[in-house]
CSV table of C-alpha atoms in Angstrom, one decimal:
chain,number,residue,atom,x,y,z
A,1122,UNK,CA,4.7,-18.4,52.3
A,1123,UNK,CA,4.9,-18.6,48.3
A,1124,UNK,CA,5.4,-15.9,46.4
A,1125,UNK,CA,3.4,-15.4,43.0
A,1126,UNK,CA,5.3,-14.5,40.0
A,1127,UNK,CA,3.5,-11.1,38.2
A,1128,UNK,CA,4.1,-11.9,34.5
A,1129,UNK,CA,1.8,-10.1,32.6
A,1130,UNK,CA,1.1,-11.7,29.3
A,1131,UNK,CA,1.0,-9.4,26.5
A,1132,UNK,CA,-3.0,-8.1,25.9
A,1133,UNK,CA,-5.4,-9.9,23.4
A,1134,UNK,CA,-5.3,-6.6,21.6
A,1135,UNK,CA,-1.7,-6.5,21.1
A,1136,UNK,CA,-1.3,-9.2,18.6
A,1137,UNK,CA,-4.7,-8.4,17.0
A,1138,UNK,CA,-3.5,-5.1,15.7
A,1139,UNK,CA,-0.1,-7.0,14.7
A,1140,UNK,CA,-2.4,-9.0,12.6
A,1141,UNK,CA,-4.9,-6.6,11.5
A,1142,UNK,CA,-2.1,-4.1,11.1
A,1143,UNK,CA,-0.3,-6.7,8.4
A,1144,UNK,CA,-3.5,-7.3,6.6
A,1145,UNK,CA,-4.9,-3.7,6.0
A,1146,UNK,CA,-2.6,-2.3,3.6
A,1147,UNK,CA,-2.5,-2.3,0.2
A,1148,UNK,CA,-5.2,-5.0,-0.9
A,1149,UNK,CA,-7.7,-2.4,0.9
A,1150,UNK,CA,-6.9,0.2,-1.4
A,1151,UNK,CA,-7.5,-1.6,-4.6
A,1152,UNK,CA,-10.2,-4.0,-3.1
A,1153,UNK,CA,-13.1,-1.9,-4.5
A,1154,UNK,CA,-11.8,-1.6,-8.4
A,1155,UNK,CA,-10.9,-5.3,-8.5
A,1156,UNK,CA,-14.3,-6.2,-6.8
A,1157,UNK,CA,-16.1,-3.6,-9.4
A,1158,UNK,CA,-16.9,-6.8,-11.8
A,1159,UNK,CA,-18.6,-8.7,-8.8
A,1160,UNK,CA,-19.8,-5.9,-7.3
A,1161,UNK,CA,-20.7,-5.0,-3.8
A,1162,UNK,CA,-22.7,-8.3,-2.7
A,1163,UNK,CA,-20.7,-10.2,-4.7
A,1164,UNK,CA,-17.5,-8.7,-3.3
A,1165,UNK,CA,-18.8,-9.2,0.1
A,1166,UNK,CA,-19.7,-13.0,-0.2
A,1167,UNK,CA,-15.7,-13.6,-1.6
A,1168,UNK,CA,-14.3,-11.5,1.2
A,1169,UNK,CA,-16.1,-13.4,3.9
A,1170,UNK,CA,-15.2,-17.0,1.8
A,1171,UNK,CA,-11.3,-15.4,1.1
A,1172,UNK,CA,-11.1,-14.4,5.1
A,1173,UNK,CA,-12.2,-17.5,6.4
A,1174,UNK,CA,-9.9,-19.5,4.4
A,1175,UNK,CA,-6.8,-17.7,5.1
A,1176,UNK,CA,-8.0,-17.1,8.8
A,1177,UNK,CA,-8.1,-21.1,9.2
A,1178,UNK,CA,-4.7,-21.5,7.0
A,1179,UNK,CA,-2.8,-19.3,9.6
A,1180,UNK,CA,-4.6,-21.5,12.5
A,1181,UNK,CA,-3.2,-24.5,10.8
A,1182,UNK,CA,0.8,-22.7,10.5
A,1183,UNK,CA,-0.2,-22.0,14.5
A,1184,UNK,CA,-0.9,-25.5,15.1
A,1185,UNK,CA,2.6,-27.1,13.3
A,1186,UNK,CA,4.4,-24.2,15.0
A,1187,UNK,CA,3.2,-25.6,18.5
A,1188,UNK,CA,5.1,-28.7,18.3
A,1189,UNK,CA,8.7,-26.7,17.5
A,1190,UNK,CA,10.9,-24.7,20.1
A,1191,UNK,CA,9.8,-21.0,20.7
A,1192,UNK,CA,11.1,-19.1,17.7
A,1193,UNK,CA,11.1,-21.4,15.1
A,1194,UNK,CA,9.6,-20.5,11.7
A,1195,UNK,CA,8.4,-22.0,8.5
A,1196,UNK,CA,12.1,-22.7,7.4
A,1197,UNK,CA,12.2,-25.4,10.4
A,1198,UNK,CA,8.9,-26.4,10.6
A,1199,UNK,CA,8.4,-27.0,6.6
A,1200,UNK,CA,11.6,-28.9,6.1
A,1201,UNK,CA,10.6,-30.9,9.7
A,1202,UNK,CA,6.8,-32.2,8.1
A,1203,UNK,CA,7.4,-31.8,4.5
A,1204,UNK,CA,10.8,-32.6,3.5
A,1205,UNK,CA,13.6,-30.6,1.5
A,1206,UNK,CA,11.4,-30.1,-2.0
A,1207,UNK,CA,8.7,-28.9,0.0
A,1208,UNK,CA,11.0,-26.4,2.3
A,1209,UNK,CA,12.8,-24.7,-0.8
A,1210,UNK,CA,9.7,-23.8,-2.8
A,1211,UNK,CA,7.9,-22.6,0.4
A,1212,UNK,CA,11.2,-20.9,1.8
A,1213,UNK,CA,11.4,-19.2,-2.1
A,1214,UNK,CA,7.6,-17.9,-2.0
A,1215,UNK,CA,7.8,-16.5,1.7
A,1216,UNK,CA,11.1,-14.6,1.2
A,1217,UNK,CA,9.7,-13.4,-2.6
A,1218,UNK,CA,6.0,-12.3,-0.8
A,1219,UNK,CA,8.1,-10.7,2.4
A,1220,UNK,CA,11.1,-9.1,0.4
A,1221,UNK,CA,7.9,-7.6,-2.5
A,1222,UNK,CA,5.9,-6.3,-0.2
A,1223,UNK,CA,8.3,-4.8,1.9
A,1224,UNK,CA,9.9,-3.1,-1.6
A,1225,UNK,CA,6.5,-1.9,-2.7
A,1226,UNK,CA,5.5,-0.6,1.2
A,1227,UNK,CA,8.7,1.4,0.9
A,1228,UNK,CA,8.2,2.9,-2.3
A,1229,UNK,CA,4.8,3.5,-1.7
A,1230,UNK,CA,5.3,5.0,2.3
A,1231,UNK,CA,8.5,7.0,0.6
A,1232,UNK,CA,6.0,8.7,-1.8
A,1233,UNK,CA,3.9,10.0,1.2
A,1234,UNK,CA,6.6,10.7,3.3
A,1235,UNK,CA,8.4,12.9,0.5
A,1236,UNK,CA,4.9,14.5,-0.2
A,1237,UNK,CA,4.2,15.1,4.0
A,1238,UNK,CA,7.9,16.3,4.6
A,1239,UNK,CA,7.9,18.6,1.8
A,1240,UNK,CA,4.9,20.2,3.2
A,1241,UNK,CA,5.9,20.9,6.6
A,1242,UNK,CA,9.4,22.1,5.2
A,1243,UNK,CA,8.0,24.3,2.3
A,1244,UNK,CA,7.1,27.9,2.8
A,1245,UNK,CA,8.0,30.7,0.4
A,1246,UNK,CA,10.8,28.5,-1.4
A,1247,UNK,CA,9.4,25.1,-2.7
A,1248,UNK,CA,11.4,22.3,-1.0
A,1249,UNK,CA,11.5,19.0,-1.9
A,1250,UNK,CA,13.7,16.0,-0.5
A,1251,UNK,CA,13.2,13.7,-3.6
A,1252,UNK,CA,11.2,10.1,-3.3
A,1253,UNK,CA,15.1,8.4,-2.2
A,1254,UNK,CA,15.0,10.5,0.7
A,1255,UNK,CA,11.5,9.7,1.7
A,1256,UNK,CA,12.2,6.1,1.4
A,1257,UNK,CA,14.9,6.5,2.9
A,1258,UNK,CA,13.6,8.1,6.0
A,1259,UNK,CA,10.0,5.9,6.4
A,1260,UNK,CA,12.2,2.6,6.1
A,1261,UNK,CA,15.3,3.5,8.9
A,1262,UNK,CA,12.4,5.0,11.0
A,1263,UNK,CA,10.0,1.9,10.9
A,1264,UNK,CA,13.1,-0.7,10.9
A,1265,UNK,CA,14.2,0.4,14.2
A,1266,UNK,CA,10.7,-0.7,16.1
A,1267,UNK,CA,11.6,-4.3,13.9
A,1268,UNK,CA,15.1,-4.2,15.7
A,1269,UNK,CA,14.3,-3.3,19.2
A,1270,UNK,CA,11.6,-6.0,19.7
A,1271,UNK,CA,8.2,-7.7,18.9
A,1272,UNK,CA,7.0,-5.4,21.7
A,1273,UNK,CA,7.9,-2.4,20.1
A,1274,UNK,CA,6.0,-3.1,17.2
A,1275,UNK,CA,3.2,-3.9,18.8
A,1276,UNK,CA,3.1,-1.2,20.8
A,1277,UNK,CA,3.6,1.4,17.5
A,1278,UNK,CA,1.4,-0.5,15.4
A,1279,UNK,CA,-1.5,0.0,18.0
A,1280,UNK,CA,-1.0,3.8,17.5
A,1281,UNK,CA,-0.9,3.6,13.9
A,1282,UNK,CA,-4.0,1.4,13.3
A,1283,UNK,CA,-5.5,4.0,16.0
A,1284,UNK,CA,-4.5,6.7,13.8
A,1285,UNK,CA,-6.2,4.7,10.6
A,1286,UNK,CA,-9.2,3.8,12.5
A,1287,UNK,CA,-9.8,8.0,13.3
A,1288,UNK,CA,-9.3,8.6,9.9
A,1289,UNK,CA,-11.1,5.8,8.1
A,1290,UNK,CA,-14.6,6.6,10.4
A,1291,UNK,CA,-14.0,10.2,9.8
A,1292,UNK,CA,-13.5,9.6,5.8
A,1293,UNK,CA,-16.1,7.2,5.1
A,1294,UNK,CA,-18.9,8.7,7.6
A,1295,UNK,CA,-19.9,11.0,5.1
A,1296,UNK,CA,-19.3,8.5,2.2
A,1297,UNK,CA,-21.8,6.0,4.2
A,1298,UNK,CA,-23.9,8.4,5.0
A,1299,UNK,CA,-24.5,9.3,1.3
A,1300,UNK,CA,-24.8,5.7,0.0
A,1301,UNK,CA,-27.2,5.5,-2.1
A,1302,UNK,CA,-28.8,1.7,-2.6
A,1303,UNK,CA,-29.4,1.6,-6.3
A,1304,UNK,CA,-26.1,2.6,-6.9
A,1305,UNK,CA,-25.0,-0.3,-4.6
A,1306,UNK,CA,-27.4,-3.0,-6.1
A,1307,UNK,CA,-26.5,-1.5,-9.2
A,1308,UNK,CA,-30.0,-0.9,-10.2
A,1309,UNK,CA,-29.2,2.7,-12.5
A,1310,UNK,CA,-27.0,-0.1,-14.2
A,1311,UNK,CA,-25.6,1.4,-18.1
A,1312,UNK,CA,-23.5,-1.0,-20.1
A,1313,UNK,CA,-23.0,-4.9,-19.7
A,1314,UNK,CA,-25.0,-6.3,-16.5
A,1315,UNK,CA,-23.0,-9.6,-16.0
A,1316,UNK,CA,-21.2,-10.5,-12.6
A,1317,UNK,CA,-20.2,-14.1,-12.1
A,1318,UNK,CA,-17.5,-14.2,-14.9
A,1319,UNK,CA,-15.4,-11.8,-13.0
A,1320,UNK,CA,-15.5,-13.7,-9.7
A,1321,UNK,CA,-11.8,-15.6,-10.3
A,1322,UNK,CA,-10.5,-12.3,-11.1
A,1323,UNK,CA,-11.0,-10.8,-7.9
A,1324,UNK,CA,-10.2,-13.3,-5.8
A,1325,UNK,CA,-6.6,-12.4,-6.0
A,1326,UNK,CA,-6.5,-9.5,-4.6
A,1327,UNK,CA,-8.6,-10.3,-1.8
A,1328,UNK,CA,-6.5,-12.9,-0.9
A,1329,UNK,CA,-3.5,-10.3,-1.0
A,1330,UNK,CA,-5.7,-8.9,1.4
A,1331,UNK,CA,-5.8,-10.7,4.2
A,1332,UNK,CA,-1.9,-12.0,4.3
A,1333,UNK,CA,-0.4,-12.2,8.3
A,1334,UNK,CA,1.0,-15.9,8.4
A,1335,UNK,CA,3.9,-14.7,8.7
A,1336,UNK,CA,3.4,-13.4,12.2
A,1337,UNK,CA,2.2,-16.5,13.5
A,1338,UNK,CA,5.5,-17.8,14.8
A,1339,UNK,CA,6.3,-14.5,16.0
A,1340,UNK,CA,2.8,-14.4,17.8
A,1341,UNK,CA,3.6,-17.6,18.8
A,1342,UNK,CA,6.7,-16.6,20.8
A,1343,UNK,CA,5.2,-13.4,22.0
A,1344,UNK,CA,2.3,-15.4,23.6
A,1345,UNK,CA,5.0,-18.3,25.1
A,1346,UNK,CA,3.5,-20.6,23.1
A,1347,UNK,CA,0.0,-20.1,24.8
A,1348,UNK,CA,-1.9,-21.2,21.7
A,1349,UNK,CA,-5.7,-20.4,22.7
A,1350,UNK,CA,-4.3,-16.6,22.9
A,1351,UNK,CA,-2.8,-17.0,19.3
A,1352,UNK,CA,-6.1,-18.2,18.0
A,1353,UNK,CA,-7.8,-15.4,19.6
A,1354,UNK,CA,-5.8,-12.6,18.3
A,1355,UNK,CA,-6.0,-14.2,14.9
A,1356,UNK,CA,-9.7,-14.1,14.9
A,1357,UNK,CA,-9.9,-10.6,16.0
A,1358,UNK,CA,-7.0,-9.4,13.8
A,1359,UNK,CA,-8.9,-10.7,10.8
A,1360,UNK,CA,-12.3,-10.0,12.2
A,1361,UNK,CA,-11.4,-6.1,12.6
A,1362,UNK,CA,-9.9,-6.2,9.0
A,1363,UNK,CA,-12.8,-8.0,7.3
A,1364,UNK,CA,-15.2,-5.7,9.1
A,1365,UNK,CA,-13.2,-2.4,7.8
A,1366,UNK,CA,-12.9,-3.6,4.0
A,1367,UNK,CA,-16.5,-4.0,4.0
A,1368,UNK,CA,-17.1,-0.7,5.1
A,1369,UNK,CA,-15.1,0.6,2.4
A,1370,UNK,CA,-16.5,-1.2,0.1
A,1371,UNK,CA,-20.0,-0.4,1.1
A,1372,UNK,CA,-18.4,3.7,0.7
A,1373,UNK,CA,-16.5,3.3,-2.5
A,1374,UNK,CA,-19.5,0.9,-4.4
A,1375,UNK,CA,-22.5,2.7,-2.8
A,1376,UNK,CA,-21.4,5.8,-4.0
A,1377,UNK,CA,-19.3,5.2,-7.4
A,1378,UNK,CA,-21.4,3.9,-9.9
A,1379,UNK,CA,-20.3,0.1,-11.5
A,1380,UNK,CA,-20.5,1.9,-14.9
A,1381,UNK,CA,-17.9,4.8,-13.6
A,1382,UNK,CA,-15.1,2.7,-12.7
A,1383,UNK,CA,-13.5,2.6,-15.9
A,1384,UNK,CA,-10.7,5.6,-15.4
A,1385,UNK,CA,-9.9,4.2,-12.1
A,1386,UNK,CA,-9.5,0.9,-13.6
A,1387,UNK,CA,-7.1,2.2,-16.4
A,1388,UNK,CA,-5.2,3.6,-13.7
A,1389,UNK,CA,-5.0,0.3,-11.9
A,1390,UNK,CA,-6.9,1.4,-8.6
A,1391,UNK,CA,-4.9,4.6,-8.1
A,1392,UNK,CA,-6.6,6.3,-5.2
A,1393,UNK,CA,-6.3,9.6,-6.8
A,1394,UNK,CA,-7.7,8.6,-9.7
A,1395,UNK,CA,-10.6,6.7,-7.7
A,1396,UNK,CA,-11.3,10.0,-5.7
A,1397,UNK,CA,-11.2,12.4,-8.6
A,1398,UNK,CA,-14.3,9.4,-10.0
A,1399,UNK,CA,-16.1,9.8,-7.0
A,1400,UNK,CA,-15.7,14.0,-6.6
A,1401,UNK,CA,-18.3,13.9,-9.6
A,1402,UNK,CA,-21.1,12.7,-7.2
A,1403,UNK,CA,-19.4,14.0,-3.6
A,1404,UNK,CA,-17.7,16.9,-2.4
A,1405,UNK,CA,-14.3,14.9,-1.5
A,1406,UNK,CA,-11.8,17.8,-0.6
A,1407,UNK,CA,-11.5,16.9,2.6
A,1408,UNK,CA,-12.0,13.2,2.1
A,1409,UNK,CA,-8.6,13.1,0.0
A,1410,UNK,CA,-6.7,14.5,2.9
A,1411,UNK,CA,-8.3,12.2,5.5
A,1412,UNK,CA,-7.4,9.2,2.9
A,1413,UNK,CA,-3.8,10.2,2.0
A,1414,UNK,CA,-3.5,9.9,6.0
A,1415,UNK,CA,-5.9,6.8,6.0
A,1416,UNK,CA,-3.2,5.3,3.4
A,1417,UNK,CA,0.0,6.4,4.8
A,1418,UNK,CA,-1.2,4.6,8.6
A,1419,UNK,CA,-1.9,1.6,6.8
A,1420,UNK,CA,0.9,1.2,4.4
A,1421,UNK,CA,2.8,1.6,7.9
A,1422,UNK,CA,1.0,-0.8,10.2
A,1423,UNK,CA,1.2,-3.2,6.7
A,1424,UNK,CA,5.1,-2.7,6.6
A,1425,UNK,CA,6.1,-3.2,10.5
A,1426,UNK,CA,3.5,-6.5,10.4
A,1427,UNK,CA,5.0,-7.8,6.9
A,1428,UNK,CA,8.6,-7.1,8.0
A,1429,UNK,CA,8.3,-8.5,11.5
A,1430,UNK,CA,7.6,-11.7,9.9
A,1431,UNK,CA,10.4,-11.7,7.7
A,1432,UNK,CA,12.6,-10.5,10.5
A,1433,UNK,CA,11.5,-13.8,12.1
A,1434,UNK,CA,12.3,-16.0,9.4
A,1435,UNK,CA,15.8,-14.9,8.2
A,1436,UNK,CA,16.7,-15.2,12.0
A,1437,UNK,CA,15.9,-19.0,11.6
A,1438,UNK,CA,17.0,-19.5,8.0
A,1439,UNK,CA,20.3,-17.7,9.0
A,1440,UNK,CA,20.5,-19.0,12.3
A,1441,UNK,CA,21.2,-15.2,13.9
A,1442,UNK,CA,20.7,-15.0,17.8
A,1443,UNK,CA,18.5,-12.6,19.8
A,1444,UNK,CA,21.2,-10.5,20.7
A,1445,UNK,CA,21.6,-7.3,19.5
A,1446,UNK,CA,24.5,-8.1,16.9
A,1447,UNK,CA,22.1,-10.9,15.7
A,1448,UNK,CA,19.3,-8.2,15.8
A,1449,UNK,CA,21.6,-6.0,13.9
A,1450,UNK,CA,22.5,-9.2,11.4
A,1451,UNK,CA,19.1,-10.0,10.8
A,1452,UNK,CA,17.9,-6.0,10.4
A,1453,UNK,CA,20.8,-5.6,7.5
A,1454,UNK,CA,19.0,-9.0,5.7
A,1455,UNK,CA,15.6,-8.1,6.0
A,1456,UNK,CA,16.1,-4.4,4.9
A,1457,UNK,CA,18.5,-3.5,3.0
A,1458,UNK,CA,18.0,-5.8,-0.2
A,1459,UNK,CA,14.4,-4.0,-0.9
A,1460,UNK,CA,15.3,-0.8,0.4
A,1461,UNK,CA,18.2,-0.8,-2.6
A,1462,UNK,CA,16.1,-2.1,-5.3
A,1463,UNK,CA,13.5,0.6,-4.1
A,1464,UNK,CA,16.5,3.5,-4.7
A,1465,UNK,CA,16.9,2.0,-7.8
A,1466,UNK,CA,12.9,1.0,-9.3
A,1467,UNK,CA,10.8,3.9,-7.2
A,1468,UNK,CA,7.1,3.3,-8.9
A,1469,UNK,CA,6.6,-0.3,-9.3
A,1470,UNK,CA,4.2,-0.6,-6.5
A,1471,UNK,CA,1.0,-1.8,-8.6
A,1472,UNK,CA,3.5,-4.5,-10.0
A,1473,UNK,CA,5.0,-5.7,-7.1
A,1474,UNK,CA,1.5,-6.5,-5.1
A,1475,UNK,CA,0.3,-8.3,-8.7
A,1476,UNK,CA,3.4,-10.3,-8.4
A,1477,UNK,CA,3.2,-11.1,-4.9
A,1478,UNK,CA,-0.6,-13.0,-5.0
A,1479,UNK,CA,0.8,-16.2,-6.7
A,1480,UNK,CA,3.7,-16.7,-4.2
A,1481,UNK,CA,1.8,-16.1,-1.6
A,1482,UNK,CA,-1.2,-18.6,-2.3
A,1483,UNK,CA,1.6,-21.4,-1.9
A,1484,UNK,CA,2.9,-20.7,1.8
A,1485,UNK,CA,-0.8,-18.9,2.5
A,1486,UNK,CA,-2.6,-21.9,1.8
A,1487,UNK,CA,-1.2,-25.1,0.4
A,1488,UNK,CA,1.4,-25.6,2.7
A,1489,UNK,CA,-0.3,-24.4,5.9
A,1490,UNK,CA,-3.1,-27.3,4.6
A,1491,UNK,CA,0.0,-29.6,4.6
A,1492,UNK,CA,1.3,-28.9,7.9
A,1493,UNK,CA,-1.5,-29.7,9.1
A,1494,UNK,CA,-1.8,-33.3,7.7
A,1495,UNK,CA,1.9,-33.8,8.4
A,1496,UNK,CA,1.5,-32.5,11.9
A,1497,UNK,CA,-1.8,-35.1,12.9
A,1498,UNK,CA,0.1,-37.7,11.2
A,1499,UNK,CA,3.7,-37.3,13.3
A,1500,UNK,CA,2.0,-35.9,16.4
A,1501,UNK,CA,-0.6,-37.8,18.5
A,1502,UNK,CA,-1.0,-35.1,21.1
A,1503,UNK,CA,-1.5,-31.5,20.7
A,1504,UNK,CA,-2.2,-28.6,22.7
A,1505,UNK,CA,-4.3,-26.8,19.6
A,1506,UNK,CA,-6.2,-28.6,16.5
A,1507,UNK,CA,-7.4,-26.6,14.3
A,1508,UNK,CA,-11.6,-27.2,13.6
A,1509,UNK,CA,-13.0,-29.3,10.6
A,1510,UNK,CA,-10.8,-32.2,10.7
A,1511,UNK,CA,-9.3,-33.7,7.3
A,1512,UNK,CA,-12.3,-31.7,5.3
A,1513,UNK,CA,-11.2,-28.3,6.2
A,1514,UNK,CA,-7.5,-29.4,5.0
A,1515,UNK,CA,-8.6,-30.1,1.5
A,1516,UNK,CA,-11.9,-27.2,1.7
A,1517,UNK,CA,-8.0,-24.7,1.8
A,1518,UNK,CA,-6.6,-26.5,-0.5
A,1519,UNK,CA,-9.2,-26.3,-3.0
A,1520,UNK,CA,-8.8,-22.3,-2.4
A,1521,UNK,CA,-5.0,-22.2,-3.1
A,1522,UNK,CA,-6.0,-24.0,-6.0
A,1523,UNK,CA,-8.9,-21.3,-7.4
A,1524,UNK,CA,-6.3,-18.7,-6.2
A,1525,UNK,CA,-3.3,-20.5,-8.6
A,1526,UNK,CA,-5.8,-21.3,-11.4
A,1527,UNK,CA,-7.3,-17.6,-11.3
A,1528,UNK,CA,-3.8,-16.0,-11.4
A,1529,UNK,CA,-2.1,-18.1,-14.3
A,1530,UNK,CA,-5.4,-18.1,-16.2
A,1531,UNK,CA,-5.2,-14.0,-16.0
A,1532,UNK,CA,-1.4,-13.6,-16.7
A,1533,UNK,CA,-2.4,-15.2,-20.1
A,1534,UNK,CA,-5.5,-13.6,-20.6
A,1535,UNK,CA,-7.7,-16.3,-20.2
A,1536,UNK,CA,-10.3,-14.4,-18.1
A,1537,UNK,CA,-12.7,-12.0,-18.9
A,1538,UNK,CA,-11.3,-8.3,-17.6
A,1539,UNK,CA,-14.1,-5.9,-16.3
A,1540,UNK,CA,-13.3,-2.7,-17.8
A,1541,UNK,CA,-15.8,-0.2,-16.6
């Protein structure tokens, strides 16, 4: 009689919302003022181009990452296929992208948390905890999901992006519902009627946007190594995110005029300032409560998927087991160094996402392009290939490479800024 082992493998939907949970965070909120020279087709056409890129980039990290022991990340697997050169300017961009977006998801979840808190504690006597407290409390809180396991964050980050899913549908419904199409073909268009020169521009941000490939090798060994299901939960992960920002979009840019956007953009996509635009045109009390929530589940979801991911990676830079001293180990390096410098520097969230774009284009796009050349060339079998053969390699590449040009070219003001 044989018996029949009853391992359940983690659900399709479980590393999805890890994925989706990482991508949705920040970008979102600033996707419709640096798509506002494009516009709303416009920004449409680069999400779709920027989300299939970095969707196929990530299936090209999953498809090196098959071919290394369970657990290995991109400090292995780079230095393995690319050599030492290769592994240090990789290793520098992932830990700068990880360690900045973690520092500006802590500053920016310890605003909301000091802002919520204060609220519940207030009543006659105006209480406030101060913004070290709040980041104090929304990083220890969130870190200890990161310690306990991958399970635990997948598990929490399904409630969050639940959370953010009630309150995006219940904040845009009436946005959508009042979209209104010659705002959103721009055709009551004041002022300057150009689009295409402010196409490099945006496609920063939207490549911000859709950063996860960091959870590939954890996905990897959450799914014991069963590489069909990582694909999957990619594509749906991505899928869910791309569908989401273009339903904002269509609620910000159907509603906002293009000509309108020019206090929001002074303010660098501040989503007070981009809801005190739109209250001229919609009643939006209620809508800023639903989207402080809206914000504070995603900034979450953002922070547990971006910090899984470097949790991963210093355990294989550093070499820390899976026990809970080397969970402990690794938890001290992957939090503490932003959680000081967040202490220390509590408002430079709108700096620290700029910064993080150029960094991330490297290990987002030209090095997953090369693992994947290195990996056909050193392995004759594999268990996953990624589709398009040697085009799609260079097809990414040329994308890192629009995303490098685009980002130098603005840091010295070489292209055109939309201003409003």
């Amino acid at each position: 009689m044989t018996t029949k082992t009853n391992k359940k493998s983690p659900s399709l939907l479980g590393g999805a919302m890890i994925i989706s949970g990482t991508a949705i965070g920040a970008g979102m909120l600033a996707n419709p003022t640096a798509t506002a020279g494009i516009w709303f087709l416009g920004s449409i056409l680069l999400l779709a181009y920027t989300w299939f890129c970095m969707t196929t980039s990530g299936l090209m990290i999953l498809e090196a990452n098959l071919h290394y022991p369970t657990g290995a990340s991109f400090d292995t697997i780079v230095k393995d296929l690319l050599g030492n050169g290769w592994n240090i300017l990789n290793g520098l961009s992932v830990a700068f992208v990880l360690y900045i977006l973690t520092y500006a998801y802590i500053t920016s979840g310890g605003g909301i948390t000091q802002s919520l808190v204060n609220q519940v504690l207030s009543s006659e006597n105006a209480v406030d905890i101060g913004r070290s407290s709040g980041s104090l409390i929304f990083c220890l809180v969130l870190a200890a999901f990161v310690w306990f396991s991958t399970k635990a964050v997948d598990r929490f980050t399904t409630i969050l992006i639940a959370g953010m899913v009630i309150a995006f549908v219940l904040s845009t419904a009436s946005l959508v519902g009042s979209v209104k199409s010659e705002i959103l073909f721009n055709q009551i268009a004041q002022g300057e009627q150009q689009y295409l020169p402010y196409l490099l521009t945006a496609l920063p941000v939207c490549l911000v946007s859709f950063g996860f490939h960091g959870n590939v090798p954890s996905l990897v060994k959450y799914y014991d190594r069963d590489g069909k299901r990582v694909m999957k939960s990619i594509f749906l992960g991505t899928g869910i995110a791309l569908v989401i920002y273009i339903f904002w979009q269509l609620a910000i840019q159907g509603n906002l005029p293009r000509s309108e956007f020019a206090p929001v953009i002074e303010k660098g996509g501040d989503i007070t300032a981009l809801l005190a635009a739109l209250a001229q045109y919609i009643q939006t009390d209620y809508i800023a409560l639903l989207l402080k929530f809206f914000a504070y589940m995603a900034i979450a979801s953002s922070f547990l998927g971006v910090t899984l991911g470097l949790f991963d990676y210093i355990a294989d830079l550093l070499k820390f087991d899976d026990s809970i001293i080397g969970r402990t180990k690794t938890t001290l390096v992957t939090f503490l160094p932003p959680l000081l410098f967040s202490l220390a520097k509590p408002y430079g969230f709108v700096i620290a996402i700029g910064y993080a774009g150029l960094a991330a284009t490297i290990w987002a796009a030209i090095v997953p392009a090369l693992l994947a050349k290195a990996t056909r060339k050193r392995f004759s079998d594999s268990s996953y290939r990624v589709y398009g053969g040697n085009f799609m390699i260079y097809f990414v590449i040329l994308f890192g490479v629009l995303n490098i040009v685009a980002q130098v070219a603005g840091q010295f003001g070489l292209l055109p800024e939309f201003l409003g």
